[in-house]
XYZ file of C-alpha atoms in Angstrom:
363
model
C 0.000 0.000 0.000
C 1.344 3.353 -1.025
C 1.107 6.025 1.622
C 1.128 9.586 0.366
C 3.296 12.030 2.288
C 1.092 14.215 4.437
C 1.390 16.606 7.341
C -0.332 14.146 9.676
C 1.936 11.327 8.532
C 4.992 13.523 9.145
C 3.747 14.362 12.628
C 3.127 10.689 13.345
C 6.588 9.589 12.264
C 8.521 12.453 13.798
C 6.632 13.543 16.929
C 9.821 14.709 18.652
C 10.392 17.326 15.946
C 6.972 18.907 15.709
C 5.888 18.439 19.315
C 8.840 19.791 21.246
C 8.327 20.602 24.888
C 8.447 24.215 25.938
C 11.957 25.366 26.898
C 12.774 25.259 30.562
C 12.683 28.539 32.383
C 15.583 29.219 34.760
C 14.827 29.078 38.461
C 13.261 32.297 39.743
C 12.455 33.645 36.274
C 8.767 34.238 35.612
C 7.239 32.550 32.615
C 5.464 35.747 31.591
C 8.491 37.787 30.607
C 6.339 40.778 29.682
C 5.351 41.277 33.304
C 7.208 43.494 35.722
C 8.355 40.480 37.726
C 9.521 38.657 34.619
C 11.544 41.634 33.414
C 13.135 42.036 36.841
C 14.012 38.329 36.933
C 15.743 38.571 33.566
C 17.543 41.718 34.680
C 18.882 40.058 37.842
C 20.177 37.181 35.731
C 22.040 39.652 33.510
C 23.459 41.438 36.552
C 24.762 38.155 37.963
C 26.517 37.419 34.670
C 27.915 40.960 34.583
C 29.342 40.449 38.086
C 31.963 38.119 36.645
C 33.848 41.089 35.160
C 34.809 42.891 38.418
C 35.184 39.637 40.352
C 37.671 38.224 37.868
C 39.851 41.330 38.206
C 39.450 41.791 41.954
C 42.933 40.516 42.888
C 44.794 41.910 39.866
C 45.249 45.482 41.237
C 46.594 44.080 44.512
C 48.985 41.798 42.630
C 50.245 44.734 40.533
C 50.672 46.901 43.639
C 52.563 44.108 45.385
C 54.881 43.689 42.407
C 55.583 47.424 42.311
C 56.497 47.382 46.003
C 58.747 44.341 45.512
C 60.576 45.922 42.555
C 61.006 49.180 44.505
C 62.533 47.270 47.420
C 59.560 47.900 49.711
C 58.573 44.296 50.261
C 58.029 45.094 53.956
C 54.830 46.892 52.937
C 53.345 43.517 52.031
C 53.325 42.678 55.732
C 50.057 44.604 56.016
C 48.312 42.049 53.806
C 46.717 39.218 55.752
C 47.914 35.990 54.158
C 45.421 34.091 56.351
C 42.582 36.024 54.750
C 43.678 35.290 51.199
C 44.375 31.634 52.050
C 40.855 31.487 53.474
C 39.467 32.949 50.247
C 41.444 30.503 48.115
C 40.002 27.638 50.117
C 36.506 29.011 49.518
C 37.236 29.213 45.773
C 38.350 25.573 45.824
C 35.150 24.486 47.565
C 32.987 26.339 45.063
C 35.125 25.123 42.164
C 34.336 21.532 43.123
C 30.657 22.394 43.469
C 30.331 24.107 40.069
C 32.280 21.300 38.435
C 29.933 18.725 39.957
C 26.833 20.452 38.583
C 28.591 21.245 35.263
C 28.233 25.031 35.458
C 30.987 26.466 33.179
C 30.609 30.143 34.143
C 30.846 29.510 37.883
C 33.668 27.037 37.377
C 35.690 29.563 35.349
C 35.284 32.308 37.951
C 36.391 30.083 40.822
C 39.302 28.622 38.845
C 40.657 32.075 38.000
C 40.139 33.072 41.631
C 42.259 30.124 42.784
C 45.070 30.885 40.306
C 45.133 34.615 41.122
C 45.146 33.997 44.865
C 47.898 31.380 44.599
C 50.021 33.913 42.703
C 49.359 36.597 45.325
C 50.190 34.218 48.178
C 53.407 33.313 46.365
C 54.351 36.990 46.394
C 53.811 37.082 50.147
C 55.646 33.806 50.778
C 58.795 34.623 48.818
C 59.051 38.046 50.478
C 58.830 36.482 53.945
C 55.337 37.741 54.765
C 53.591 34.415 55.400
C 54.439 34.033 59.055
C 55.812 30.622 60.031
C 54.695 28.844 56.852
C 57.593 26.706 55.577
C 58.424 25.639 52.040
C 56.928 22.154 52.451
C 53.546 23.491 53.617
C 53.552 26.113 50.870
C 54.348 23.562 48.169
C 51.702 21.139 49.428
C 48.952 23.780 49.495
C 49.846 25.102 46.029
C 49.914 21.572 44.594
C 46.458 20.747 46.002
C 45.011 24.031 44.717
C 46.406 23.593 41.215
C 45.294 19.956 41.159
C 41.750 21.138 41.807
C 41.943 23.617 38.925
C 43.443 21.149 36.438
C 41.098 18.312 37.397
C 38.084 20.603 36.939
C 38.927 20.904 33.230
C 40.967 17.806 32.368
C 39.550 15.176 34.686
C 39.082 12.577 31.975
C 42.513 13.184 30.458
C 44.223 12.875 33.840
C 42.681 9.498 34.714
C 42.040 6.884 32.053
C 40.437 4.542 34.569
C 36.953 5.761 35.504
C 37.017 4.102 38.924
C 40.351 5.692 39.800
C 39.075 9.055 38.573
C 35.958 8.948 40.752
C 37.840 7.820 43.866
C 40.613 10.396 43.477
C 38.246 13.308 42.836
C 35.940 12.234 45.677
C 38.939 12.035 48.011
C 40.054 15.506 46.930
C 36.595 17.014 47.448
C 36.238 15.396 50.864
C 39.697 16.509 51.918
C 39.132 20.120 50.858
C 35.719 20.122 52.519
C 37.049 18.751 55.796
C 39.887 21.268 55.841
C 37.520 24.119 55.042
C 35.041 23.179 57.749
C 37.898 22.871 60.245
C 39.395 26.232 59.250
C 36.272 28.350 59.879
C 36.332 28.431 63.718
C 40.072 29.084 63.723
C 39.721 32.229 61.599
C 36.619 33.413 63.473
C 38.153 33.067 66.927
C 41.724 34.115 66.195
C 41.048 37.036 63.833
C 37.853 38.436 65.357
C 38.064 37.678 69.077
C 41.856 37.669 69.456
C 41.748 34.365 71.276
C 44.895 32.463 72.110
C 46.369 30.043 69.641
C 45.570 27.110 71.915
C 41.888 28.042 72.192
C 41.572 28.563 68.417
C 43.150 25.188 67.809
C 40.768 23.614 70.304
C 37.777 24.992 68.385
C 39.225 23.714 65.138
C 39.747 20.311 66.711
C 36.068 20.208 67.710
C 34.988 21.149 64.162
C 37.327 18.507 62.759
C 35.747 15.879 65.015
C 32.253 16.838 63.815
C 33.077 16.774 60.117
C 35.010 13.517 60.534
C 31.960 11.987 62.196
C 29.893 13.196 59.250
C 32.291 11.544 56.787
C 32.181 8.299 58.767
C 28.376 8.406 58.767
C 28.338 8.913 54.985
C 30.620 5.924 54.552
C 28.950 3.482 56.946
C 25.390 4.793 56.605
C 24.649 4.867 60.344
C 21.819 7.396 60.126
C 20.093 5.463 57.339
C 20.360 2.187 59.208
C 19.269 3.969 62.420
C 22.006 2.176 64.327
C 23.169 5.430 65.883
C 21.101 8.328 67.278
C 22.864 11.628 66.615
C 20.244 13.712 68.507
C 20.950 17.400 67.753
C 23.359 16.472 64.931
C 20.714 14.551 63.024
C 20.068 17.367 60.550
C 23.804 17.955 60.220
C 24.271 14.309 59.258
C 21.445 14.342 56.709
C 22.387 17.639 55.064
C 23.728 17.208 51.559
C 27.500 17.444 51.346
C 27.338 20.083 48.609
C 24.955 22.211 50.685
C 27.193 21.896 53.721
C 30.262 22.898 51.736
C 28.322 25.762 50.142
C 27.592 27.247 53.555
C 31.195 26.596 54.596
C 32.469 28.547 51.599
C 29.982 31.342 52.335
C 31.250 31.640 55.905
C 34.818 31.593 54.659
C 34.183 34.501 52.300
C 32.199 36.349 54.966
C 35.089 35.949 57.396
C 37.722 36.775 54.789
C 37.784 40.567 55.351
C 37.740 40.274 59.148
C 41.420 39.380 59.272
C 42.279 42.352 57.045
C 40.151 44.763 59.087
C 41.763 43.446 62.266
C 45.251 43.955 60.823
C 44.437 47.488 59.617
C 42.961 48.651 62.923
C 45.854 47.200 64.932
C 48.554 48.830 62.797
C 47.104 51.624 60.600
C 50.424 52.026 58.739
C 49.675 48.762 56.951
C 46.744 50.385 55.118
C 49.240 51.720 52.577
C 49.527 48.196 51.169
C 45.811 47.980 50.309
C 44.499 48.684 46.825
C 41.370 50.849 46.704
C 40.559 49.580 43.200
C 40.619 45.934 44.371
C 38.318 46.714 47.293
C 35.811 48.552 45.074
C 35.855 45.826 42.404
C 35.123 43.132 44.965
C 32.238 45.131 46.397
C 30.783 45.855 42.951
C 30.822 42.191 41.929
C 29.153 41.005 45.133
C 26.589 43.818 45.010
C 25.581 42.848 41.476
C 25.176 39.205 42.517
C 23.109 40.213 45.539
C 20.229 41.265 43.263
C 19.939 37.771 41.800
C 20.514 35.975 45.090
C 17.844 38.017 46.875
C 15.362 37.630 44.018
C 15.448 33.812 44.114
C 15.730 33.829 47.939
C 18.889 31.724 48.014
C 19.890 32.513 51.593
C 23.361 31.036 51.302
C 24.121 33.113 48.205
C 22.408 36.196 49.645
C 24.474 36.082 52.829
C 27.687 35.555 50.883
C 27.129 38.371 48.402
C 25.841 40.799 51.050
C 28.714 39.982 53.385
C 31.228 40.345 50.583
C 29.959 43.780 49.587
C 29.081 45.153 53.038
C 31.954 43.773 55.116
C 34.557 42.844 52.540
C 34.261 46.104 50.629
C 32.463 48.799 52.609
C 33.908 47.609 55.946
C 37.465 47.732 54.594
C 36.734 51.144 53.038
C 35.624 52.343 56.463
C 38.958 51.374 58.011
C 40.831 52.955 55.101
C 38.847 56.165 55.629
C 39.287 56.264 59.396
C 43.004 55.490 59.393
C 44.180 56.483 55.914
C 42.557 59.727 54.745
C 45.053 60.113 51.914
C 43.818 56.909 50.285
C 40.072 57.439 50.761
C 38.974 61.097 51.058
C 35.657 61.989 52.660
C 33.954 62.670 49.332
C 34.959 59.315 47.843
C 33.924 57.387 50.941
C 30.575 59.197 51.161
C 29.791 58.613 47.482
C 30.662 54.902 47.656
C 28.652 54.504 50.866
C 25.532 56.084 49.358
C 25.943 54.008 46.200
C 26.338 50.717 48.085
C 23.605 51.067 50.709
C 21.289 52.742 48.217
C 21.687 49.765 45.869
C 20.985 47.254 48.658
C 17.872 49.164 49.703
C 16.692 49.474 46.088
C 17.102 45.739 45.419
C 15.092 44.774 48.501
C 12.366 47.359 47.831
C 12.039 46.791 44.078
C 12.061 42.994 44.367
C 9.290 43.180 46.951
C 7.352 45.571 44.722
C 7.634 43.271 41.687
C 6.461 40.214 43.627
C 3.464 42.021 45.096
C 2.330 43.405 41.737
C -0.163 41.076 39.931
C 1.139 39.335 36.812
C 0.096 41.013 33.593
C -2.277 39.142 31.363
C-alpha cells in the first residue's frame, strides 16, 4: 500500500520534531516575561553574569601593587596584607570550584578557577618576600599543589585518569579533603582574627569542628543514620544535610570571614593600610553587590548572605577602616559617594524585588 506524504503522517513519524516541549525557564524567572516580575528576573540574571567582570579582576590590582612594592625594594609593605585572609578565600574558591564542576556550570567554574590561580600567585608573592608568618616551604608547596590539582582536574579530569574508577575515587577524596579542611578552618579564623583568642583556644575549636566533620564523613561511609544504628540527637540534621549544601555554607562563611582578618590587621597597625588597593576593594564590592540582586530575588539565603557579606563587610567595611586610618587613600567625598551608592543599591534591590512580587502578573 502506497502512503502519500502528508502533514499528519509527518507528525506521526517524527513527533519529537513537531511536538517539542516548551523550553525550561531558569529558576526564579517568571514565565510571563512581559510582566514586571519577569523583566526584573531577567535583569537580575544579567546582573549576575555581569558580576563576573569585576570579580575576575578583583585581585589583579593588589597583585600589581605588590609587584611594584617588591621591585622598589619595599617588600616590607606587604606585611600589612593578611595571608590568612587570602588563604581562606582561596580555600573558599576551591570548595565552590568543586561544586560548580559537579553540577557542570561552566561560568561559575571559570570564575572560581581564575580566583584560585590569582590567589595562589598573590600568596606566592607574600611567601617569597617572607610575609607568610611561620609557613615553611613544604607546607607552601603542598597547598599550592592541592590548589592547582583542583583547577586542572576541573577541566581535564578525563585526560588525567584513564580509569573511571580511579578518577571517581581520586576526585571524591580531593573534594572530601578540601571540605574537611575548610570546615575545620572556619572556627580558627573566626576566633583568632575576630576575638583575638589564644592560639591554643583557636586550635581547640578547630579540633572540635574537625571531630564533627570527621563523624559526618564516617556516617556517609557506613550509613549509620540510614540504618538507624546510631542516634545523633541534635546532629541529626547535620548528618542528613547534603554534602554540597554543607560545603556551600562553609564557603559562604569563609568569604564572609575573609575581610575580618584584614580589618583586624588594619585597625591594629594603621600604617599597613598603605599596602591595600582601593581599586581591588571597590571591584570586589561591585561584583558582590551585582550578585546580591539575583541571590535576593530567588531567595537563596546562602548566596544572599555571601554576596551581602562580601559587599558590606569585605568592601564597605574595609573602606571604612581605610577612611578612618588612611585619609590620603580614601577622602571623605569618595567614601561618602561609595557609601551612598552601596547602601542605596541594597535598599533598592530589597524594595524593588518586593514591589515586583506584590504586583499582579500582567495578562
